[in-house]
Amino acid sequence: MLTPLLLVERCLQMISITQNKSKKMNKWLRTAIALVFWFGVWFAVAAIINKELLVPSPVVVFGRILKLFVKKEFYLKTGVSLLRVLGGFLGGTLAGTLLAVLASISEIADAIITPFVRIIRSTPVTSFIILVMLFISYTLVPVFIAALLVTPILYMNLREGINETDKALLEVAEVYRFGTKKTVRFVYLPSVKPYFVSGAVTSLGLAWKAGIAAETLSLPKNAIGAEIYYSKLYLETPDLFAWTVVVVVFSLIFEKLFEILVKNKKKKEAAKDED
């Protein structure tokens, strides 16, 4: 039997669910409107110029994308490019984390590492690509460049997270003699986690774009970047647009998947805390 208090609680739950659904619908609607608008702009520009060599229409470009999907080479080249970028992302994440920890432990290390990281951030990626091509295999250039781009972002974010750790909690850990392992686990990790997630989400999309740019210049075998270069070289503009769309879509997918993984992990941790 429903009591008045329980009835009110049920009504509030239904209102909350309805509001959440409404927010999701509004978000999808805004996304759809934005897509329709920009596709309309693309159609209009293609119609005005009326030269496929310069600006092919969306219909032509997506026709080329469908043709790519039925070719085995598309999945081979896409898969290899993905592995290169993911390898660079993981390497950059590890390097950025280690450097941030080292800089937080030693002031001398901080004085040495931080200026170097800032130089990397301010130097154009193209300069690094051309320089690296002189020393390592062209196949490894995209991996190295992706790692090089990720490292400064993770380093700066983690350094900030470590510096922003609550000093009162550190004092409590010291008073209760937590030791290094417990202090890291219960004090530093919760403080650093939001900074790490933010840096990882940002750097993942950038690593993908930088890796493809490196492929475009180094031209390794089985690479999306190489296909973009050859499309431009042979004036196959629809193919150039098609591969570019593929790059953009994968970049968005990367970022979205990482955000979903983080959200799911938060839900699991919240469920454990409730239990």
Coordinates of N, CA and C in Angstrom, one line a residue, residues 144-254:
F144 N 56.2 7.6 -32.6 CA 57.0 8.5 -31.8 C 56.3 9.9 -31.7
I145 N 55.7 10.3 -32.8 CA 55.1 11.7 -32.8 C 53.8 11.7 -31.9
A146 N 53.1 10.6 -32.0 CA 51.9 10.5 -31.1 C 52.3 10.6 -29.7
A147 N 53.3 9.8 -29.3 CA 53.8 9.8 -27.9 C 54.4 11.2 -27.5
L148 N 55.0 11.8 -28.5 CA 55.6 13.1 -28.2 C 54.5 14.2 -27.9
L149 N 53.4 14.0 -28.6 CA 52.3 15.0 -28.4 C 51.6 14.7 -27.1
V150 N 51.5 13.4 -26.7 CA 50.7 13.1 -25.5 C 51.5 13.4 -24.2
T151 N 52.8 13.2 -24.3 CA 53.6 13.3 -23.1 C 53.5 14.7 -22.4
P152 N 53.6 15.8 -23.1 CA 53.5 17.1 -22.4 C 52.1 17.4 -21.8
I153 N 51.0 16.9 -22.5 CA 49.7 17.1 -21.9 C 49.5 16.3 -20.6
L154 N 49.9 15.1 -20.6 CA 49.8 14.3 -19.4 C 50.7 14.8 -18.3
Y155 N 51.9 15.2 -18.7 CA 52.8 15.7 -17.7 C 52.3 17.0 -17.0
M156 N 51.8 17.9 -17.8 CA 51.3 19.2 -17.2 C 50.1 18.9 -16.3
N157 N 49.2 18.1 -16.8 CA 47.9 17.8 -16.1 C 48.2 17.1 -14.7
L158 N 49.1 16.1 -14.8 CA 49.4 15.3 -13.6 C 50.2 16.2 -12.6
R159 N 51.1 17.0 -13.1 CA 51.9 17.9 -12.2 C 50.9 18.8 -11.5
E160 N 49.9 19.3 -12.2 CA 48.9 20.2 -11.5 C 48.1 19.4 -10.5
G161 N 47.7 18.2 -10.9 CA 47.0 17.4 -9.9 C 47.7 17.0 -8.7
I162 N 49.0 16.8 -8.8 CA 49.9 16.5 -7.7 C 50.0 17.7 -6.8
N163 N 50.2 18.9 -7.4 CA 50.4 20.1 -6.7 C 49.1 20.5 -6.0
E164 N 48.0 20.2 -6.5 CA 46.7 20.6 -5.9 C 46.2 19.6 -4.9
T165 N 47.0 18.6 -4.6 CA 46.6 17.6 -3.5 C 46.4 18.3 -2.2
D166 N 45.3 18.0 -1.5 CA 45.0 18.7 -0.2 C 46.1 18.4 0.8
K167 N 46.7 19.5 1.2 CA 47.8 19.5 2.2 C 47.3 18.9 3.6
A168 N 46.1 19.2 3.9 CA 45.5 18.7 5.2 C 45.5 17.2 5.2
L169 N 45.1 16.6 4.0 CA 45.0 15.1 3.9 C 46.4 14.5 4.0
L170 N 47.4 15.2 3.4 CA 48.8 14.7 3.5 C 49.3 14.7 4.9
E171 N 48.9 15.8 5.7 CA 49.2 15.8 7.1 C 48.6 14.7 7.9
V172 N 47.3 14.4 7.6 CA 46.6 13.3 8.3 C 47.3 12.0 8.0
A173 N 47.7 11.8 6.7 CA 48.4 10.6 6.3 C 49.7 10.4 7.1
E174 N 50.4 11.6 7.3 CA 51.7 11.6 8.0 C 51.5 11.3 9.4
V175 N 50.4 11.9 10.0 CA 50.2 11.7 11.5 C 49.8 10.2 11.7
Y176 N 49.0 9.6 10.9 CA 48.6 8.2 11.1 C 49.6 7.2 10.4
R177 N 50.7 7.7 10.0 CA 51.8 6.9 9.4 C 51.3 5.9 8.3
F178 N 50.7 6.5 7.3 CA 50.2 5.7 6.2 C 51.3 5.0 5.4
G179 N 52.4 5.6 5.4 CA 53.5 5.1 4.5 C 53.3 5.6 3.1
T180 N 54.3 5.3 2.2 CA 54.2 5.8 0.9 C 53.1 5.2 0.0
K181 N 52.9 3.8 0.1 CA 51.9 3.2 -0.7 C 50.5 3.6 -0.3
K182 N 50.2 3.7 0.9 CA 48.8 4.1 1.3 C 48.6 5.6 1.0
T183 N 49.6 6.4 1.2 CA 49.5 7.8 0.9 C 49.2 8.0 -0.6
V184 N 49.9 7.3 -1.4 CA 49.7 7.4 -2.9 C 48.3 6.9 -3.2
R185 N 47.9 5.7 -2.7 CA 46.6 5.1 -3.0 C 45.4 5.9 -2.5
F186 N 45.4 6.4 -1.3 CA 44.3 7.0 -0.7 C 44.3 8.6 -0.7
V187 N 45.4 9.2 -1.0 CA 45.5 10.6 -1.1 C 45.8 11.2 -2.5
Y188 N 46.9 10.7 -3.0 CA 47.4 11.3 -4.3 C 46.5 10.8 -5.5
L189 N 46.2 9.5 -5.6 CA 45.4 9.0 -6.7 C 44.0 9.6 -6.9
P190 N 43.2 9.7 -5.8 CA 41.9 10.4 -5.9 C 42.1 11.9 -6.4
S191 N 43.2 12.5 -5.9 CA 43.4 13.9 -6.3 C 43.8 14.1 -7.8
V192 N 44.6 13.1 -8.2 CA 45.2 13.2 -9.6 C 44.2 12.7 -10.6
K193 N 43.4 11.8 -10.3 CA 42.5 11.1 -11.2 C 41.7 12.0 -12.2
P194 N 41.0 13.1 -11.7 CA 40.3 14.0 -12.6 C 41.3 14.6 -13.7
Y195 N 42.5 15.0 -13.2 CA 43.4 15.6 -14.1 C 43.9 14.6 -15.1
F196 N 44.1 13.4 -14.7 CA 44.6 12.4 -15.6 C 43.5 12.1 -16.7
V197 N 42.3 12.0 -16.3 CA 41.2 11.7 -17.2 C 41.1 12.8 -18.2
S198 N 41.1 14.1 -17.7 CA 41.0 15.2 -18.6 C 42.1 15.3 -19.6
G199 N 43.4 15.0 -19.2 CA 44.5 15.0 -20.1 C 44.4 13.9 -21.1
A200 N 44.0 12.7 -20.6 CA 43.9 11.5 -21.5 C 42.9 11.8 -22.6
V201 N 41.7 12.3 -22.3 CA 40.6 12.5 -23.3 C 41.1 13.6 -24.3
T202 N 41.8 14.6 -23.8 CA 42.3 15.6 -24.8 C 43.4 15.1 -25.7
S203 N 44.3 14.3 -25.1 CA 45.5 13.9 -25.8 C 45.2 12.7 -26.8
L204 N 44.1 12.0 -26.5 CA 43.8 10.8 -27.3 C 43.4 11.3 -28.7
G205 N 42.5 12.3 -28.8 CA 42.1 12.8 -30.1 C 43.3 13.4 -30.9
L206 N 44.1 14.2 -30.1 CA 45.2 14.9 -30.7 C 46.3 13.9 -31.2
A207 N 46.5 12.8 -30.4 CA 47.4 11.8 -30.8 C 47.0 11.1 -32.1
W208 N 45.8 10.9 -32.3 CA 45.3 10.3 -33.6 C 45.6 11.3 -34.7
K209 N 45.3 12.5 -34.6 CA 45.5 13.5 -35.6 C 47.0 13.7 -35.9
A210 N 47.8 13.7 -34.9 CA 49.2 13.9 -35.1 C 49.8 12.7 -35.7
G211 N 49.3 11.5 -35.3 CA 49.8 10.2 -35.9 C 49.5 10.2 -37.4
I212 N 48.3 10.6 -37.8 CA 47.9 10.6 -39.2 C 48.8 11.7 -40.0
A213 N 49.0 12.8 -39.3 CA 49.9 13.8 -40.0 C 51.3 13.3 -40.2
A214 N 51.8 12.5 -39.2 CA 53.1 11.9 -39.4 C 53.1 10.9 -40.5
E215 N 52.1 10.1 -40.6 CA 52.0 9.2 -41.7 C 51.9 9.9 -43.1
T216 N 51.3 11.0 -43.1 CA 51.2 11.8 -44.4 C 52.5 12.2 -44.9
L217 N 53.5 12.5 -44.0 CA 54.8 13.0 -44.3 C 55.8 11.8 -44.5
S218 N 55.7 10.8 -43.6 CA 56.7 9.7 -43.6 C 56.3 8.6 -44.6
L219 N 55.0 8.5 -45.0 CA 54.5 7.6 -45.9 C 54.9 6.1 -45.6
P220 N 54.6 5.6 -44.5 CA 54.8 4.2 -44.2 C 53.8 3.3 -44.9
K221 N 54.1 2.0 -45.0 CA 53.1 1.1 -45.6 C 51.9 0.9 -44.8
N222 N 50.8 0.7 -45.5 CA 49.5 0.5 -44.8 C 49.1 1.6 -43.8
A223 N 48.9 2.8 -44.3 CA 48.6 3.9 -43.5 C 47.5 4.8 -44.1
I224 N 46.7 5.3 -43.2 CA 45.6 6.3 -43.7 C 46.3 7.5 -44.2
G225 N 47.3 8.0 -43.5 CA 48.0 9.2 -43.9 C 48.6 9.1 -45.3
A226 N 49.1 8.0 -45.6 CA 49.7 7.8 -46.9 C 48.6 7.9 -48.0
E227 N 47.4 7.3 -47.7 CA 46.3 7.4 -48.6 C 45.9 8.8 -48.8
I228 N 45.9 9.6 -47.8 CA 45.5 11.1 -47.9 C 46.5 11.8 -48.8
Y229 N 47.8 11.5 -48.6 CA 48.9 12.1 -49.4 C 48.7 11.7 -50.9
Y230 N 48.5 10.4 -51.2 CA 48.4 10.0 -52.6 C 47.1 10.6 -53.2
S231 N 46.1 10.7 -52.4 CA 44.8 11.3 -53.0 C 45.1 12.7 -53.4
K232 N 45.8 13.4 -52.6 CA 46.1 14.8 -52.9 C 47.1 14.9 -54.1
L233 N 48.1 14.0 -54.2 CA 49.1 14.0 -55.2 C 48.5 13.7 -56.6
Y234 N 47.5 12.8 -56.6 CA 46.9 12.4 -57.9 C 45.6 13.1 -58.1
L235 N 45.3 14.2 -57.3 CA 44.1 15.1 -57.5 C 42.8 14.3 -57.4
E236 N 42.8 13.3 -56.5 CA 41.6 12.5 -56.3 C 40.8 13.1 -55.1
T237 N 40.3 14.3 -55.3 CA 39.7 15.0 -54.2 C 38.6 14.3 -53.5
P238 N 37.7 13.6 -54.1 CA 36.7 12.8 -53.3 C 37.3 11.8 -52.4
D239 N 38.4 11.1 -52.8 CA 39.1 10.2 -51.9 C 39.8 11.0 -50.8
L240 N 40.3 12.1 -51.1 CA 40.9 13.0 -50.0 C 39.9 13.3 -49.0
F241 N 38.7 13.8 -49.4 CA 37.6 14.1 -48.5 C 37.2 12.9 -47.7
A242 N 37.1 11.7 -48.4 CA 36.6 10.5 -47.8 C 37.5 10.1 -46.6
W243 N 38.8 10.0 -46.9 CA 39.8 9.6 -45.9 C 39.8 10.6 -44.7
T244 N 39.6 11.9 -45.1 CA 39.6 12.9 -44.0 C 38.4 12.7 -43.1
V245 N 37.3 12.4 -43.7 CA 36.1 12.1 -42.9 C 36.3 10.9 -41.9
V246 N 37.0 9.9 -42.5 CA 37.3 8.7 -41.7 C 38.2 9.1 -40.5
V247 N 39.2 10.0 -40.7 CA 40.1 10.4 -39.6 C 39.3 11.2 -38.5
V248 N 38.4 12.0 -39.0 CA 37.6 12.8 -38.0 C 36.7 11.9 -37.2
V249 N 36.0 11.0 -37.9 CA 35.1 10.1 -37.2 C 35.8 9.2 -36.2
F250 N 37.0 8.7 -36.5 CA 37.8 7.9 -35.6 C 38.2 8.7 -34.4
S251 N 38.6 9.9 -34.6 CA 39.0 10.8 -33.6 C 37.9 11.0 -32.5
L252 N 36.7 11.3 -33.1 CA 35.5 11.4 -32.2 C 35.1 10.1 -31.4
I253 N 35.3 9.0 -32.1 CA 35.0 7.7 -31.5 C 36.0 7.4 -30.4
F254 N 37.2 7.7 -30.6 CA 38.3 7.5 -29.6 C 37.9 8.3 -28.3

